Amino acid sequence: MNEEMTTSEETAAHDTVEAVLRSQLAKAFGGIRGVVEAAVPTIAFTGMWIATSDLRRSLIVSVGTAVLLLVVRLLQRSTPQFVINSLIGIGIGAFFASRTGQAEDVFLPGILYNAGYSVVMLLSIVTRWPVVGFMIGSVTGDPTAWRSDPAVVKLCTRLTWLLMIPCVVRVAVQLPVYLIGRDQAVAELGILKIVMGWPLQIAALAAMVWLLARGRTPVQPTAS
């Protein structure tokens, strides 16, 4: 019952598709703080590696930084979702690197994640089930009703392209550096991950917000 009430309240608060998506995108990106928290552990790892070239110490500092950010979130009783996501990513990278003993493997899971995410989004576009459309469904309570409106499908397709582009760019730039540079490119991979992380994400979000500001598509189709 509470979930249904929350859904109807959110739908009432956002009378257009554009308003719904702006709200959902803001939640998904986690705001400025969420973006910074996602970048800090990578900065800590890269900085420690440049200073010491010690994989174990760099991993400890990186994971420790993420744990510290999580503790701060918990003490402030604010949502720890984005710190947990960052901690999971760092943990997976640390596992890969500790198993192989190669520092560059810290960045391999991120490259693979972006490649997989790109493929999923491309398939969703090709099949006309753009992933952004499900943001509308999460608010309206009907996960697939948005597909009955061609204008909404078109809008969600454009937004999914914008969401996919940063992932494709990261893979296109970082994968060759990883394959060619190997252990000589750890610092470069760290810098690339930072530079191509939140700046690209913010650029994509800005483009999406600009696109959303141009239209007013009703959430509920007008009765004929």
PDB file of N, CA, C and O in Angstrom, residues 157-194:
ATOM      1  N   THR A 157      14.984   6.833 -26.502  1.00  0.00           N
ATOM      2  CA  THR A 157      16.060   6.333 -27.357  1.00  0.00           C
ATOM      3  C   THR A 157      17.193   7.349 -27.449  1.00  0.00           C
ATOM      4  O   THR A 157      18.379   7.003 -27.324  1.00  0.00           O
ATOM      5  N   ARG A 158      16.845   8.600 -27.652  1.00  0.00           N
ATOM      6  CA  ARG A 158      17.864   9.653 -27.715  1.00  0.00           C
ATOM      7  C   ARG A 158      18.632   9.750 -26.402  1.00  0.00           C
ATOM      8  O   ARG A 158      19.867   9.894 -26.389  1.00  0.00           O
ATOM      9  N   LEU A 159      17.912   9.670 -25.295  1.00  0.00           N
ATOM     10  CA  LEU A 159      18.553   9.768 -23.983  1.00  0.00           C
ATOM     11  C   LEU A 159      19.457   8.569 -23.727  1.00  0.00           C
ATOM     12  O   LEU A 159      20.521   8.708 -23.112  1.00  0.00           O
ATOM     13  N   THR A 160      19.048   7.400 -24.184  1.00  0.00           N
ATOM     14  CA  THR A 160      19.873   6.212 -24.002  1.00  0.00           C
ATOM     15  C   THR A 160      21.168   6.321 -24.808  1.00  0.00           C
ATOM     16  O   THR A 160      22.239   5.904 -24.345  1.00  0.00           O
ATOM     17  N   TRP A 161      21.089   6.903 -26.023  1.00  0.00           N
ATOM     18  CA  TRP A 161      22.305   7.165 -26.795  1.00  0.00           C
ATOM     19  C   TRP A 161      23.263   8.054 -25.999  1.00  0.00           C
ATOM     20  O   TRP A 161      24.475   7.790 -25.937  1.00  0.00           O
ATOM     21  N   LEU A 162      22.724   9.113 -25.403  1.00  0.00           N
ATOM     22  CA  LEU A 162      23.556  10.044 -24.634  1.00  0.00           C
ATOM     23  C   LEU A 162      24.164   9.355 -23.414  1.00  0.00           C
ATOM     24  O   LEU A 162      25.292   9.653 -23.018  1.00  0.00           O
ATOM     25  N   LEU A 163      23.416   8.441 -22.822  1.00  0.00           N
ATOM     26  CA  LEU A 163      23.913   7.703 -21.657  1.00  0.00           C
ATOM     27  C   LEU A 163      24.996   6.699 -22.062  1.00  0.00           C
ATOM     28  O   LEU A 163      25.915   6.409 -21.286  1.00  0.00           O
ATOM     29  N   MET A 164      24.896   6.192 -23.279  1.00  0.00           N
ATOM     30  CA  MET A 164      25.827   5.170 -23.757  1.00  0.00           C
ATOM     31  C   MET A 164      27.157   5.749 -24.221  1.00  0.00           C
ATOM     32  O   MET A 164      28.214   5.110 -24.078  1.00  0.00           O
ATOM     33  N   ILE A 165      27.145   6.934 -24.780  1.00  0.00           N
ATOM     34  CA  ILE A 165      28.349   7.516 -25.383  1.00  0.00           C
ATOM     35  C   ILE A 165      29.546   7.552 -24.425  1.00  0.00           C
ATOM     36  O   ILE A 165      30.654   7.154 -24.809  1.00  0.00           O
ATOM     37  N   PRO A 166      29.393   8.028 -23.163  1.00  0.00           N
ATOM     38  CA  PRO A 166      30.561   8.027 -22.269  1.00  0.00           C
ATOM     39  C   PRO A 166      31.158   6.638 -22.068  1.00  0.00           C
ATOM     40  O   PRO A 166      32.388   6.496 -21.992  1.00  0.00           O
ATOM     41  N   CYS A 167      30.316   5.611 -21.990  1.00  0.00           N
ATOM     42  CA  CYS A 167      30.810   4.239 -21.812  1.00  0.00           C
ATOM     43  C   CYS A 167      31.640   3.804 -23.007  1.00  0.00           C
ATOM     44  O   CYS A 167      32.714   3.198 -22.857  1.00  0.00           O
ATOM     45  N   VAL A 168      31.158   4.104 -24.205  1.00  0.00           N
ATOM     46  CA  VAL A 168      31.873   3.735 -25.430  1.00  0.00           C
ATOM     47  C   VAL A 168      33.214   4.460 -25.505  1.00  0.00           C
ATOM     48  O   VAL A 168      34.244   3.865 -25.851  1.00  0.00           O
ATOM     49  N   VAL A 169      33.205   5.733 -25.171  1.00  0.00           N
ATOM     50  CA  VAL A 169      34.444   6.525 -25.223  1.00  0.00           C
ATOM     51  C   VAL A 169      35.475   5.971 -24.239  1.00  0.00           C
ATOM     52  O   VAL A 169      36.670   5.858 -24.564  1.00  0.00           O
ATOM     53  N   ARG A 170      35.023   5.616 -23.027  1.00  0.00           N
ATOM     54  CA  ARG A 170      35.953   5.068 -22.039  1.00  0.00           C
ATOM     55  C   ARG A 170      36.622   3.793 -22.546  1.00  0.00           C
ATOM     56  O   ARG A 170      37.838   3.622 -22.421  1.00  0.00           O
ATOM     57  N   VAL A 171      35.817   2.894 -23.104  1.00  0.00           N
ATOM     58  CA  VAL A 171      36.371   1.634 -23.603  1.00  0.00           C
ATOM     59  C   VAL A 171      37.329   1.895 -24.767  1.00  0.00           C
ATOM     60  O   VAL A 171      38.425   1.316 -24.826  1.00  0.00           O
ATOM     61  N   ALA A 172      36.927   2.772 -25.674  1.00  0.00           N
ATOM     62  CA  ALA A 172      37.740   3.055 -26.860  1.00  0.00           C
ATOM     63  C   ALA A 172      39.101   3.643 -26.496  1.00  0.00           C
ATOM     64  O   ALA A 172      40.102   3.400 -27.189  1.00  0.00           O
ATOM     65  N   VAL A 173      39.164   4.400 -25.411  1.00  0.00           N
ATOM     66  CA  VAL A 173      40.425   5.034 -25.007  1.00  0.00           C
ATOM     67  C   VAL A 173      41.204   4.158 -24.033  1.00  0.00           C
ATOM     68  O   VAL A 173      42.416   3.952 -24.184  1.00  0.00           O
ATOM     69  N   GLN A 174      40.526   3.605 -23.033  1.00  0.00           N
ATOM     70  CA  GLN A 174      41.229   2.906 -21.950  1.00  0.00           C
ATOM     71  C   GLN A 174      41.683   1.498 -22.325  1.00  0.00           C
ATOM     72  O   GLN A 174      42.745   1.051 -21.878  1.00  0.00           O
ATOM     73  N   LEU A 175      40.897   0.788 -23.139  1.00  0.00           N
ATOM     74  CA  LEU A 175      41.265  -0.589 -23.471  1.00  0.00           C
ATOM     75  C   LEU A 175      42.603  -0.670 -24.219  1.00  0.00           C
ATOM     76  O   LEU A 175      43.456  -1.505 -23.860  1.00  0.00           O
ATOM     77  N   PRO A 176      42.847   0.165 -25.243  1.00  0.00           N
ATOM     78  CA  PRO A 176      44.168   0.105 -25.901  1.00  0.00           C
ATOM     79  C   PRO A 176      45.316   0.431 -24.943  1.00  0.00           C
ATOM     80  O   PRO A 176      46.383  -0.184 -25.027  1.00  0.00           O
ATOM     81  N   VAL A 177      45.092   1.399 -24.038  1.00  0.00           N
ATOM     82  CA  VAL A 177      46.139   1.737 -23.068  1.00  0.00           C
ATOM     83  C   VAL A 177      46.429   0.551 -22.160  1.00  0.00           C
ATOM     84  O   VAL A 177      47.583   0.227 -21.869  1.00  0.00           O
ATOM     85  N   TYR A 178      45.354  -0.130 -21.740  1.00  0.00           N
ATOM     86  CA  TYR A 178      45.510  -1.310 -20.879  1.00  0.00           C
ATOM     87  C   TYR A 178      46.254  -2.433 -21.612  1.00  0.00           C
ATOM     88  O   TYR A 178      47.170  -3.049 -21.062  1.00  0.00           O
ATOM     89  N   LEU A 179      45.881  -2.700 -22.849  1.00  0.00           N
ATOM     90  CA  LEU A 179      46.464  -3.813 -23.598  1.00  0.00           C
ATOM     91  C   LEU A 179      47.910  -3.546 -24.009  1.00  0.00           C
ATOM     92  O   LEU A 179      48.747  -4.458 -24.005  1.00  0.00           O
ATOM     93  N   ILE A 180      48.201  -2.301 -24.366  1.00  0.00           N
ATOM     94  CA  ILE A 180      49.536  -1.968 -24.876  1.00  0.00           C
ATOM     95  C   ILE A 180      50.495  -1.599 -23.740  1.00  0.00           C
ATOM     96  O   ILE A 180      51.638  -2.047 -23.700  1.00  0.00           O
ATOM     97  N   GLY A 181      49.992  -0.787 -22.804  1.00  0.00           N
ATOM     98  CA  GLY A 181      50.873  -0.273 -21.756  1.00  0.00           C
ATOM     99  C   GLY A 181      51.143  -1.243 -20.630  1.00  0.00           C
ATOM    100  O   GLY A 181      52.230  -1.248 -20.041  1.00  0.00           O
ATOM    101  N   ARG A 182      50.134  -2.097 -20.293  1.00  0.00           N
ATOM    102  CA  ARG A 182      50.250  -3.058 -19.188  1.00  0.00           C
ATOM    103  C   ARG A 182      50.770  -2.384 -17.922  1.00  0.00           C
ATOM    104  O   ARG A 182      50.275  -1.339 -17.539  1.00  0.00           O
ATOM    105  N   ASP A 183      51.803  -2.950 -17.261  1.00  0.00           N
ATOM    106  CA  ASP A 183      52.229  -2.418 -15.962  1.00  0.00           C
ATOM    107  C   ASP A 183      52.924  -1.066 -16.059  1.00  0.00           C
ATOM    108  O   ASP A 183      53.171  -0.424 -15.039  1.00  0.00           O
ATOM    109  N   GLN A 184      53.234  -0.636 -17.279  1.00  0.00           N
ATOM    110  CA  GLN A 184      53.835   0.683 -17.456  1.00  0.00           C
ATOM    111  C   GLN A 184      52.784   1.782 -17.583  1.00  0.00           C
ATOM    112  O   GLN A 184      53.134   2.963 -17.687  1.00  0.00           O
ATOM    113  N   ALA A 185      51.519   1.381 -17.596  1.00  0.00           N
ATOM    114  CA  ALA A 185      50.456   2.361 -17.845  1.00  0.00           C
ATOM    115  C   ALA A 185      49.490   2.498 -16.670  1.00  0.00           C
ATOM    116  O   ALA A 185      48.385   2.985 -16.847  1.00  0.00           O
ATOM    117  N   VAL A 186      49.904   2.065 -15.483  1.00  0.00           N
ATOM    118  CA  VAL A 186      49.001   2.106 -14.321  1.00  0.00           C
ATOM    119  C   VAL A 186      48.599   3.544 -13.994  1.00  0.00           C
ATOM    120  O   VAL A 186      47.423   3.843 -13.799  1.00  0.00           O
ATOM    121  N   ALA A 187      49.580   4.422 -13.924  1.00  0.00           N
ATOM    122  CA  ALA A 187      49.278   5.823 -13.617  1.00  0.00           C
ATOM    123  C   ALA A 187      48.393   6.434 -14.694  1.00  0.00           C
ATOM    124  O   ALA A 187      47.433   7.156 -14.399  1.00  0.00           O
ATOM    125  N   GLU A 188      48.703   6.120 -15.958  1.00  0.00           N
ATOM    126  CA  GLU A 188      47.901   6.648 -17.066  1.00  0.00           C
ATOM    127  C   GLU A 188      46.453   6.152 -16.987  1.00  0.00           C
ATOM    128  O   GLU A 188      45.514   6.916 -17.202  1.00  0.00           O
ATOM    129  N   LEU A 189      46.283   4.863 -16.661  1.00  0.00           N
ATOM    130  CA  LEU A 189      44.933   4.314 -16.544  1.00  0.00           C
ATOM    131  C   LEU A 189      44.167   4.966 -15.400  1.00  0.00           C
ATOM    132  O   LEU A 189      42.970   5.252 -15.514  1.00  0.00           O
ATOM    133  N   GLY A 190      44.863   5.213 -14.295  1.00  0.00           N
ATOM    134  CA  GLY A 190      44.220   5.882 -13.166  1.00  0.00           C
ATOM    135  C   GLY A 190      43.779   7.290 -13.521  1.00  0.00           C
ATOM    136  O   GLY A 190      42.651   7.703 -13.206  1.00  0.00           O
ATOM    137  N   ILE A 191      44.653   8.010 -14.188  1.00  0.00           N
ATOM    138  CA  ILE A 191      44.323   9.388 -14.590  1.00  0.00           C
ATOM    139  C   ILE A 191      43.177   9.384 -15.595  1.00  0.00           C
ATOM    140  O   ILE A 191      42.250  10.193 -15.506  1.00  0.00           O
ATOM    141  N   LEU A 192      43.225   8.445 -16.553  1.00  0.00           N
ATOM    142  CA  LEU A 192      42.149   8.356 -17.547  1.00  0.00           C
ATOM    143  C   LEU A 192      40.808   8.030 -16.895  1.00  0.00           C
ATOM    144  O   LEU A 192      39.770   8.580 -17.265  1.00  0.00           O
ATOM    145  N   LYS A 193      40.830   7.123 -15.907  1.00  0.00           N
ATOM    146  CA  LYS A 193      39.579   6.770 -15.233  1.00  0.00           C
ATOM    147  C   LYS A 193      38.992   7.969 -14.513  1.00  0.00           C
ATOM    148  O   LYS A 193      37.769   8.175 -14.519  1.00  0.00           O
ATOM    149  N   ILE A 194      39.845   8.773 -13.890  1.00  0.00           N
ATOM    150  CA  ILE A 194      39.375   9.964 -13.183  1.00  0.00           C
ATOM    151  C   ILE A 194      38.845  11.003 -14.167  1.00  0.00           C
ATOM    152  O   ILE A 194      37.738  11.521 -14.022  1.00  0.00           O
TER     153      ILE A 194
END
